[in-house]
Tab-separated table of C-alpha atoms and ligand atoms in Angstrom:
chain	number	residue	atom	x	y	z
S	1	MET	CA	-16.162	22.607	-13.653
S	2	THR	CA	-18.412	22.470	-10.616
S	3	VAL	CA	-18.819	18.985	-9.250
S	4	ASN	CA	-19.886	17.120	-6.238
S	5	GLU	CA	-19.623	13.772	-7.794
S	6	ARG	CA	-18.263	10.307	-7.225
S	7	PRO	CA	-19.528	7.067	-8.657
S	8	VAL	CA	-22.801	6.213	-6.964
S	9	ALA	CA	-22.686	2.845	-5.257
S	10	ASP	CA	-25.552	0.401	-5.319
S	11	ALA	CA	-28.046	1.763	-2.786
S	12	ASN	CA	-28.552	-1.742	-1.390
S	13	GLU	CA	-24.864	-2.378	-0.799
S	14	PRO	CA	-23.661	-1.921	2.790
S	15	LYS	CA	-21.592	1.256	3.106
S	16	ASP	CA	-18.673	-0.483	4.775
S	17	PHE	CA	-16.003	-0.182	2.094
S	18	LEU	CA	-14.122	2.429	0.076
S	19	LEU	CA	-15.101	5.156	2.506
S	20	ASP	CA	-13.781	8.707	2.401
S	21	PRO	CA	-14.836	10.512	5.581
S	22	TYR	CA	-13.258	13.792	4.430
S	23	ARG	CA	-15.228	13.895	1.178
S	24	ASP	CA	-18.355	12.871	3.062
S	25	TRP	CA	-17.787	15.753	5.490
S	26	ALA	CA	-17.220	18.182	2.618
S	27	SER	CA	-20.429	17.073	0.906
S	28	GLY	CA	-22.305	17.471	4.177
S	29	GLU	CA	-21.209	21.108	4.538
S	30	ARG	CA	-23.591	21.900	1.643
S	31	ILE	CA	-21.500	24.589	0.017
S	32	PRO	CA	-20.392	24.607	-3.642
S	33	VAL	CA	-17.621	22.129	-4.453
S	34	HIS	CA	-15.344	23.116	-7.323
S	35	LEU	CA	-12.826	20.712	-8.822
S	36	ASP	CA	-10.324	21.690	-11.491
S	37	PHE	CA	-6.614	21.766	-12.271
S	38	GLY	CA	-6.537	25.219	-10.660
S	39	HIS	CA	-8.917	28.039	-9.848
S	40	ASP	CA	-9.390	31.773	-9.899
S	41	LEU	CA	-10.374	31.855	-6.233
S	42	LEU	CA	-11.734	35.391	-6.553
S	43	ALA	CA	-14.281	34.216	-9.108
S	44	LEU	CA	-15.518	30.962	-7.545
S	45	GLU	CA	-19.179	30.782	-6.652
S	46	THR	CA	-19.744	30.610	-2.892
S	47	GLY	CA	-22.824	29.557	-0.948
S	48	ARG	CA	-24.214	29.893	2.526
S	49	TRP	CA	-21.967	28.017	5.022
S	50	ASP	CA	-23.634	27.305	8.338
S	51	ARG	CA	-20.426	26.162	10.030
S	52	TYR	CA	-18.969	29.669	9.764
S	53	ASP	CA	-22.306	31.533	9.595
S	54	ALA	CA	-20.823	33.046	6.448
S	55	ARG	CA	-20.300	31.936	2.861
S	56	GLY	CA	-17.791	29.565	1.299
S	57	CYS	CA	-16.861	26.898	-1.202
S	58	PHE	CA	-14.388	24.067	-1.582
S	59	ALA	CA	-11.616	24.666	-4.133
S	60	PHE	CA	-10.477	21.120	-4.864
S	61	THR	CA	-7.654	20.534	-7.325
S	62	HIS	CA	-6.481	17.451	-9.193
S	63	GLY	CA	-2.975	17.764	-7.729
S	64	ALA	CA	-3.996	18.216	-4.113
S	65	GLY	CA	-3.007	14.669	-3.183
S	66	ASP	CA	-4.351	12.784	-0.208
S	67	PHE	CA	-3.443	15.054	2.702
S	68	MET	CA	-4.194	18.648	1.751
S	69	SER	CA	-7.162	20.666	0.594
S	70	ASN	CA	-8.444	24.190	0.238
S	71	TYR	CA	-11.625	26.100	0.890
S	72	VAL	CA	-12.639	29.705	0.486
S	73	ILE	CA	-14.317	31.620	3.309
S	74	GLU	CA	-16.299	34.671	2.273
S	75	VAL	CA	-17.487	37.041	4.986
S	76	PRO	CA	-20.182	39.448	3.727
S	77	ALA	CA	-19.751	43.194	4.247
S	78	GLY	CA	-20.118	44.195	7.883
S	79	LYS	CA	-20.477	40.584	9.058
S	80	LYS	CA	-18.417	38.165	11.113
S	81	THR	CA	-18.068	34.418	11.183
S	82	ARG	CA	-19.241	32.163	13.941
S	83	PRO	CA	-16.375	31.202	16.309
S	84	VAL	CA	-14.976	27.915	15.011
S	85	LYS	CA	-12.237	25.503	16.020
S	86	HIS	CA	-10.861	22.344	14.485
S	87	LEU	CA	-8.105	19.822	14.935
S	88	TYR	CA	-6.641	20.403	11.479
S	89	GLU	CA	-4.090	23.057	10.588
S	90	ALA	CA	-5.127	25.986	8.425
S	91	ILE	CA	-3.097	28.634	6.611
S	92	CYS	CA	-5.166	31.612	5.503
S	93	TYR	CA	-4.275	33.917	2.614
S	94	VAL	CA	-6.419	37.035	2.228
S	95	LEU	CA	-7.660	37.325	-1.341
S	96	ALA	CA	-9.793	40.445	-0.919
S	97	GLY	CA	-11.225	42.712	1.736
S	98	VAL	CA	-10.170	44.128	5.076
S	99	GLY	CA	-10.940	42.696	8.466
S	100	SER	CA	-9.597	41.151	11.601
S	101	THR	CA	-9.269	37.777	13.257
S	102	THR	CA	-9.621	36.969	16.949
S	103	VAL	CA	-8.003	33.820	18.328
S	104	TRP	CA	-8.787	32.395	21.784
S	105	LEU	CA	-5.729	30.787	23.358
S	106	PRO	CA	-5.850	27.785	25.734
S	107	ASP	CA	-5.121	30.043	28.739
S	108	GLY	CA	-8.218	32.128	27.963
S	109	GLU	CA	-6.317	35.076	26.510
S	110	GLN	CA	-7.367	36.539	23.176
S	111	ARG	CA	-5.186	37.669	20.291
S	112	SER	CA	-6.599	39.915	17.580
S	113	PHE	CA	-4.955	41.242	14.449
S	114	GLU	CA	-6.122	43.271	11.455
S	115	TRP	CA	-5.457	42.275	7.869
S	116	GLY	CA	-5.955	43.350	4.286
S	117	PRO	CA	-5.404	41.839	0.841
S	118	ARG	CA	-2.381	39.548	0.516
S	119	ALA	CA	-1.956	39.071	4.265
S	120	LEU	CA	-1.096	35.594	5.532
S	121	PHE	CA	-1.961	34.048	8.867
S	122	ALA	CA	-2.258	30.654	10.532
S	123	ILE	CA	-4.851	29.386	12.968
S	124	PRO	CA	-3.049	27.795	15.958
S	125	LEU	CA	-4.092	24.165	16.273
S	126	ASN	CA	-7.561	23.684	17.765
S	127	CYS	CA	-7.828	27.309	18.929
S	128	GLN	CA	-11.230	28.893	18.513
S	129	TYR	CA	-11.173	31.787	16.059
S	130	GLN	CA	-13.553	34.317	14.588
S	131	ILE	CA	-13.139	36.346	11.399
S	132	PHE	CA	-14.553	39.865	11.106
S	133	ASN	CA	-15.138	41.853	7.925
S	134	ASN	CA	-14.329	45.447	8.840
S	135	SER	CA	-15.787	46.869	5.658
S	136	GLY	CA	-19.434	47.815	5.443
S	137	VAL	CA	-19.305	47.692	1.674
S	138	GLU	CA	-17.033	44.937	0.313
S	139	PRO	CA	-17.038	41.210	1.113
S	140	ALA	CA	-13.834	39.682	2.466
S	141	ARG	CA	-12.547	36.518	0.802
S	142	ILE	CA	-9.907	34.231	2.312
S	143	SER	CA	-8.188	31.174	0.856
S	144	CYS	CA	-7.790	28.534	3.547
S	145	THR	CA	-5.291	25.773	2.739
S	146	ASN	CA	-5.542	22.999	5.295
S	147	ASP	CA	-4.766	19.408	6.183
S	148	ALA	CA	-8.364	18.501	6.972
S	149	PRO	CA	-8.237	15.462	4.626
S	150	ILE	CA	-5.553	13.662	6.626
S	151	THR	CA	-7.091	14.710	9.952
S	152	ILE	CA	-10.675	13.729	9.200
S	153	ASN	CA	-9.739	10.544	7.363
S	154	LEU	CA	-7.377	9.526	10.170
S	155	TYR	CA	-9.923	9.799	12.987
S	156	HIS	CA	-13.221	9.689	11.049
S	157	ASP	CA	-14.964	11.215	14.048
S	158	LEU	CA	-16.247	14.749	13.424
S	159	ASP	CA	-16.780	15.516	17.102
S	160	PHE	CA	-13.160	14.633	17.749
S	161	VAL	CA	-12.068	17.022	14.986
S	162	PHE	CA	-14.496	19.921	15.572
S	163	ASP	CA	-15.311	19.702	19.283
S	164	ASN	CA	-12.131	18.503	20.911
S	165	PRO	CA	-11.195	19.928	24.342
S	166	SER	CA	-7.471	19.237	23.897
S	167	THR	CA	-5.169	22.230	23.922
S	168	PHE	CA	-1.791	22.670	22.280
S	169	PRO	CA	0.006	25.546	24.016
S	170	ASP	CA	3.237	25.035	22.085
S	171	ARG	CA	1.323	25.666	18.850
S	172	CYS	CA	0.165	29.148	19.832
S	173	GLY	CA	3.250	31.218	19.150
S	174	LEU	CA	4.418	34.296	20.992
S	175	SER	CA	2.265	37.372	21.511
S	176	LYS	CA	4.401	39.284	18.986
S	177	HIS	CA	3.702	36.628	16.374
S	178	PHE	CA	0.090	37.867	16.181
S	179	LYS	CA	1.306	41.432	15.578
S	180	GLY	CA	3.163	40.700	12.376
S	181	GLU	CA	6.498	40.381	14.107
S	182	GLY	CA	8.597	37.267	13.946
S	183	ASP	CA	11.939	35.582	14.294
S	184	HIS	CA	14.367	35.267	11.395
S	185	ARG	CA	16.102	31.906	11.467
S	186	THR	CA	18.470	30.119	9.102
S	187	TYR	CA	19.515	26.532	8.670
S	188	THR	CA	21.891	24.686	6.355
S	189	ALA	CA	20.296	22.806	3.472
S	190	SER	CA	22.846	20.002	3.423
S	191	LEU	CA	22.151	18.655	-0.085
S	192	ALA	CA	22.329	22.102	-1.692
S	193	LYS	CA	25.213	23.178	0.551
S	194	GLY	CA	23.459	26.492	1.114
S	195	ILE	CA	21.630	28.506	3.722
S	196	ARG	CA	17.839	28.630	3.831
S	197	ASN	CA	15.988	31.521	5.431
S	198	VAL	CA	12.967	30.937	7.655
S	199	TRP	CA	10.610	33.413	9.320
S	200	GLU	CA	8.697	32.138	12.329
S	201	THR	CA	5.450	33.949	13.059
S	202	ASN	CA	1.658	33.557	12.992
S	203	PHE	CA	0.813	36.562	10.835
S	204	VAL	CA	2.337	38.400	7.852
S	205	HIS	CA	0.814	41.804	7.074
S	206	ASP	CA	1.532	41.891	3.343
S	207	LEU	CA	3.307	39.280	1.260
S	208	THR	CA	4.003	41.778	-1.525
S	209	SER	CA	6.447	43.788	0.597
S	210	PHE	CA	7.823	41.101	2.905
S	211	LYS	CA	11.633	40.780	2.855
S	212	LEU	CA	12.877	37.869	0.770
S	213	TYR	CA	16.363	36.382	0.516
S	214	GLU	CA	18.430	35.459	-2.535
S	215	LEU	CA	17.935	31.927	-3.858
S	216	ASP	CA	19.813	31.952	-7.179
S	217	ALA	CA	19.950	28.155	-7.168
S	218	ARG	CA	16.318	28.178	-8.383
S	219	GLY	CA	17.108	30.686	-11.120
S	220	LYS	CA	19.178	33.870	-11.262
S	221	GLY	CA	17.526	36.698	-9.342
S	222	SER	CA	15.080	34.390	-7.536
S	223	SER	CA	14.420	35.146	-3.888
S	224	ASN	CA	12.488	33.364	-1.200
S	225	ILE	CA	11.482	33.025	2.436
S	226	SER	CA	10.009	29.985	4.165
S	227	PHE	CA	7.535	30.413	6.997
S	228	ILE	CA	6.982	28.400	10.126
S	229	LEU	CA	3.454	29.409	11.092
S	230	ALA	CA	1.980	28.635	14.518
S	231	ASN	CA	4.701	26.016	15.009
S	232	GLY	CA	2.862	23.865	12.511
S	233	THR	CA	3.470	20.834	10.359
S	234	MET	CA	2.152	22.712	7.330
S	235	HIS	CA	4.645	24.708	5.300
S	236	ALA	CA	4.418	28.019	3.451
S	237	HIS	CA	6.939	29.920	1.416
S	238	CYS	CA	6.902	33.072	-0.654
S	239	SER	CA	9.092	33.358	-3.756
S	240	GLN	CA	9.808	36.124	-6.225
S	241	ILE	CA	10.789	36.044	-9.896
S	242	PRO	CA	12.357	39.246	-11.296
S	243	SER	CA	10.917	40.873	-14.400
S	244	GLY	CA	12.490	39.471	-17.555
S	245	ARG	CA	13.252	36.114	-15.949
S	246	TYR	CA	11.711	32.787	-14.964
S	247	LYS	CA	12.471	29.972	-12.571
S	248	LYS	CA	13.905	26.551	-13.274
S	249	ALA	CA	11.538	23.592	-13.609
S	250	HIS	CA	11.234	21.103	-10.772
S	251	ARG	CA	8.935	18.448	-9.322
S	252	HIS	CA	7.934	17.173	-5.892
S	253	ALA	CA	5.193	15.586	-3.827
S	254	ALA	CA	1.521	16.482	-4.315
S	255	GLY	CA	-0.456	19.019	-2.342
S	256	THR	CA	1.488	22.267	-2.779
S	257	HIS	CA	-1.177	24.943	-3.201
S	258	VAL	CA	0.515	27.687	-5.240
S	259	HIS	CA	-1.178	31.086	-4.983
S	260	ALA	CA	-0.172	33.907	-7.332
S	261	VAL	CA	0.345	36.985	-5.158
S	262	ASP	CA	1.763	39.777	-7.289
S	263	GLY	CA	2.592	40.298	-10.938
S	264	GLU	CA	1.445	38.182	-13.863
S	265	GLY	CA	2.735	35.123	-15.628
S	266	TYR	CA	2.011	31.484	-16.206
S	267	SER	CA	3.128	28.021	-15.228
S	268	LEU	CA	3.971	25.120	-17.516
S	269	LEU	CA	3.506	21.573	-16.265
S	270	TRP	CA	4.354	18.232	-17.853
S	271	TYR	CA	5.180	14.641	-17.119
S	272	GLU	CA	8.192	12.892	-18.595
S	273	GLY	CA	7.098	11.585	-21.987
S	274	ASP	CA	4.481	14.269	-22.613
S	275	CYS	CA	4.424	16.004	-25.980
S	276	GLU	CA	2.377	19.003	-24.867
S	277	PHE	CA	2.667	21.340	-21.903
S	278	LYS	CA	-0.188	21.971	-19.536
S	279	GLU	CA	-0.369	25.761	-19.164
S	280	PHE	CA	-1.884	27.610	-16.226
S	281	PRO	CA	-1.950	31.426	-16.494
S	282	TRP	CA	-1.912	33.384	-13.261
S	283	ARG	CA	-2.372	36.659	-11.447
S	284	HIS	CA	-3.484	37.426	-7.877
S	285	GLY	CA	-6.340	35.101	-6.920
S	286	PHE	CA	-5.203	32.180	-9.065
S	287	MET	CA	-4.216	28.944	-7.357
S	288	CYS	CA	-3.077	25.581	-8.703
S	289	THR	CA	-1.447	22.470	-7.236
S	290	PRO	CA	1.185	20.713	-9.365
S	291	PRO	CA	0.321	16.992	-9.264
S	292	PHE	CA	2.706	14.428	-7.800
S	293	TRP	CA	6.061	14.287	-9.590
S	294	MET	CA	4.832	16.472	-12.470
S	295	PHE	CA	7.485	18.902	-13.644
S	296	HIS	CA	6.380	22.510	-13.329
S	297	GLN	CA	7.977	25.853	-14.084
S	298	HIS	CA	6.871	29.390	-13.205
S	299	PHE	CA	7.304	32.337	-15.602
S	300	ASN	CA	7.118	36.080	-15.050
S	301	THR	CA	5.761	37.911	-18.107
S	302	CYS	CA	5.127	41.365	-16.640
S	303	ASP	CA	7.233	44.464	-16.079
S	304	LYS	CA	7.638	44.041	-12.319
S	305	PRO	CA	8.655	41.216	-9.975
S	306	ALA	CA	6.146	38.385	-9.678
S	307	ARG	CA	5.525	36.743	-6.324
S	308	TYR	CA	3.730	33.601	-5.317
S	309	LEU	CA	2.824	31.794	-2.100
S	310	ALA	CA	3.063	28.024	-1.780
S	311	CYS	CA	1.328	26.131	1.040
S	312	SER	CA	1.960	22.432	1.562
S	313	LEU	CA	2.327	19.630	4.087
S	314	GLY	CA	5.702	19.334	5.786
S	315	SER	CA	7.218	22.462	7.306
S	316	ARG	CA	10.881	23.279	7.587
S	317	ARG	CA	10.686	22.296	11.268
S	318	TYR	CA	8.536	19.205	10.795
S	319	PRO	CA	9.068	17.895	7.220
S	320	PHE	CA	6.687	15.006	8.029
S	321	VAL	CA	6.975	13.423	4.548
S	322	ALA	CA	10.279	11.993	3.282
S	323	LEU	CA	9.892	13.789	-0.046
S	324	ARG	CA	9.369	17.053	1.820
S	325	ARG	CA	12.430	16.434	3.961
S	326	LYS	CA	14.528	16.084	0.829
S	327	SER	CA	13.132	19.363	-0.512
S	328	SER	CA	13.953	21.046	2.800
S	329	GLU	CA	17.472	19.661	2.597
S	330	GLY	CA	17.886	21.413	-0.744
S	331	GLY	CA	16.997	18.602	-3.159
S	332	GLY	CA	14.598	20.954	-4.931
S	333	SER	CA	17.547	23.038	-6.112
S	334	ILE	CA	19.697	20.183	-7.459
S	335	SER	CA	19.603	18.831	-11.001
S	336	VAL	CA	17.688	15.622	-11.641
S	337	GLN	CA	20.960	14.432	-13.172
S	338	GLN	CA	22.543	14.684	-9.741
S	339	GLY	CA	19.695	13.015	-7.856
S	340	GLY	CA	17.679	16.185	-7.272
S	341	ARG	CA	14.350	17.518	-8.604
S	342	GLN	CA	15.380	20.409	-10.834
S	343	ILE	CA	15.941	20.862	-14.573
S	344	GLU	CA	18.830	23.230	-15.211
S	345	TYR	CA	18.362	25.882	-17.893
S	346	GLU	CA	20.916	24.241	-20.187
S	347	ASP	CA	18.989	20.946	-20.045
S	348	GLN	CA	15.496	22.255	-20.741
S	349	ASP	CA	13.525	21.802	-23.960
S	350	ALA	CA	14.067	24.717	-26.381
S	351	ARG	CA	10.334	25.348	-26.712
S	352	VAL	CA	10.176	26.437	-23.053
S	353	HIS	CA	12.292	29.524	-23.726
S	354	ARG	CA	10.751	30.124	-27.146
S	355	LYS	CA	7.256	30.198	-25.666
S	356	TRP	CA	8.330	32.642	-22.947
S	357	LEU	CA	10.099	34.952	-25.433
S	358	GLU	CA	6.878	35.140	-27.420
S	359	ALA	CA	4.887	35.831	-24.236
S	360	ILE	CA	7.095	38.706	-23.047
S	361	ARG	CA	7.205	40.174	-26.541
S	362	THR	CA	3.420	40.474	-26.295
S	363	SER	CA	3.663	42.213	-22.929
S	364	GLY	CA	6.550	44.484	-23.992
S	365	VAL	CA	9.083	43.072	-21.532
S	366	GLU	CA	12.745	42.509	-22.391
S	367	SER	CA	14.462	39.224	-21.596
S	368	GLN	CA	17.235	39.379	-19.026
S	369	MET	CA	18.284	35.818	-19.829
S	370	GLY	CA	20.316	36.405	-22.991
S	371	ASP	CA	23.463	35.468	-21.091
S	372	ILE	CA	22.063	31.960	-20.577
S	373	PHE	CA	20.315	31.234	-23.874
S	374	ASP	CA	21.174	31.882	-27.520
S	375	GLU	CA	17.865	33.650	-28.004
S	376	ALA	CA	18.409	34.550	-31.663
S	377	ALA	CA	18.960	30.875	-32.465
S	378	ILE	CA	15.886	29.810	-30.491
S	379	LEU	CA	13.732	32.397	-32.252
S	380	ALA	CA	15.075	31.207	-35.608
S	381	MET	CA	14.037	27.584	-34.992
S	382	SER	CA	11.201	26.387	-37.214
S	383	PRO	CA	7.838	25.470	-35.656
S	384	ALA	CA	8.381	21.920	-36.924
S	385	SER	CA	11.253	21.522	-34.472
S	386	PHE	CA	8.902	22.183	-31.548
S	387	THR	CA	7.061	18.885	-31.739
S	388	GLY	CA	7.434	15.486	-30.193
S	389	VAL	CA	8.269	14.456	-26.663
S	390	ILE	CA	9.343	17.300	-24.383
S	391	GLN	CA	13.085	17.004	-23.773
S	392	THR	CA	13.740	16.061	-20.153
S	393	PRO	CA	17.170	15.173	-18.775
S	394	GLN	CA	17.623	11.668	-17.438
S	395	SER	CA	16.952	11.428	-13.750
S	396	ILE	CA	19.291	9.474	-11.471
S	397	GLY	CA	18.817	8.339	-7.930
S	398	PRO	CA	15.710	7.382	-5.999
S	399	ALA	CA	12.885	9.851	-5.465
S	400	THR	CA	13.649	10.105	-1.792
G	1	FE2	FE1	6.973	23.383	-6.943
């Protein structure tokens, strides 16, 4: 669905109430605005975008929440964007094309780095940057997840956001951070009583080959790395699901923009009390944002590991939101029956595994989860038993 719509107020009524400066700014950019549960970002229609002297569109999602948003920048073959700066954070994931980005630091120095598909980089806060398409043939397309909504709505002054002379040297990162190098850090997630791995950098060459670390608590064989990018308040992590497996369901705050990176699969989403799952299929280019407190679960259906990238507000260094702090402390890997956000395999509705077994049968993949589930019994269940409210274990404890 392509929209640029909100209820139209009476033209004679003073425009002093119910304002949304971010949405007003987005409308004023005069590029296509897409709103849906999720998107295939590679397929979205773009339009001329004067701000970047390039092309682009907004990729709004129903689960984006109040603080986060996403737009797509498309740089035509052989072209470059206009230098731009802004007071909101931006995490860029390269969907297609090859090119480079130049960043001007507060001390006048420049940093440039080259990227290709599935690279990840952050724009240091309020630094001017310019994006170059190094191909003379193919357009370059970049997904830009950002916190422009909270920034623009907080100040509601576009000059302050887009033409602000303030500098933030501690947001720039080290020179090596623009070369794809970084610093591996760990911290203790106190609630989960486990170690979490963090990579601090500004630029990741290729998310498909980046080293991940075991995170079995989210499902056997799962692996993960969290990123601190440009010392920001926005978070990103990359997770992998082995072939023949899927992750445990969980839920959290709104605004996590989940990008499929490698492999194929789908996500199921539901609220407590729902009788039907919301299904979102994915492969590279697909992005969705699980709405606030909606359970969601990611499934690999292909014959190789599946990876995804999640971008949200609240980094491991600066959780910012109480719900994010609890996730960073490990609450995302603890059962809802113990005050966490996760549904353990043994507590999930039988139709979850049945649906996945049918999906991997179609793709010719063997389940590696027979040690957890009685798969013969699940396959023998009659369709009539897969109706009614989705079984969800009782949650204890407050959300935060
Ligand atoms: Fe999630």
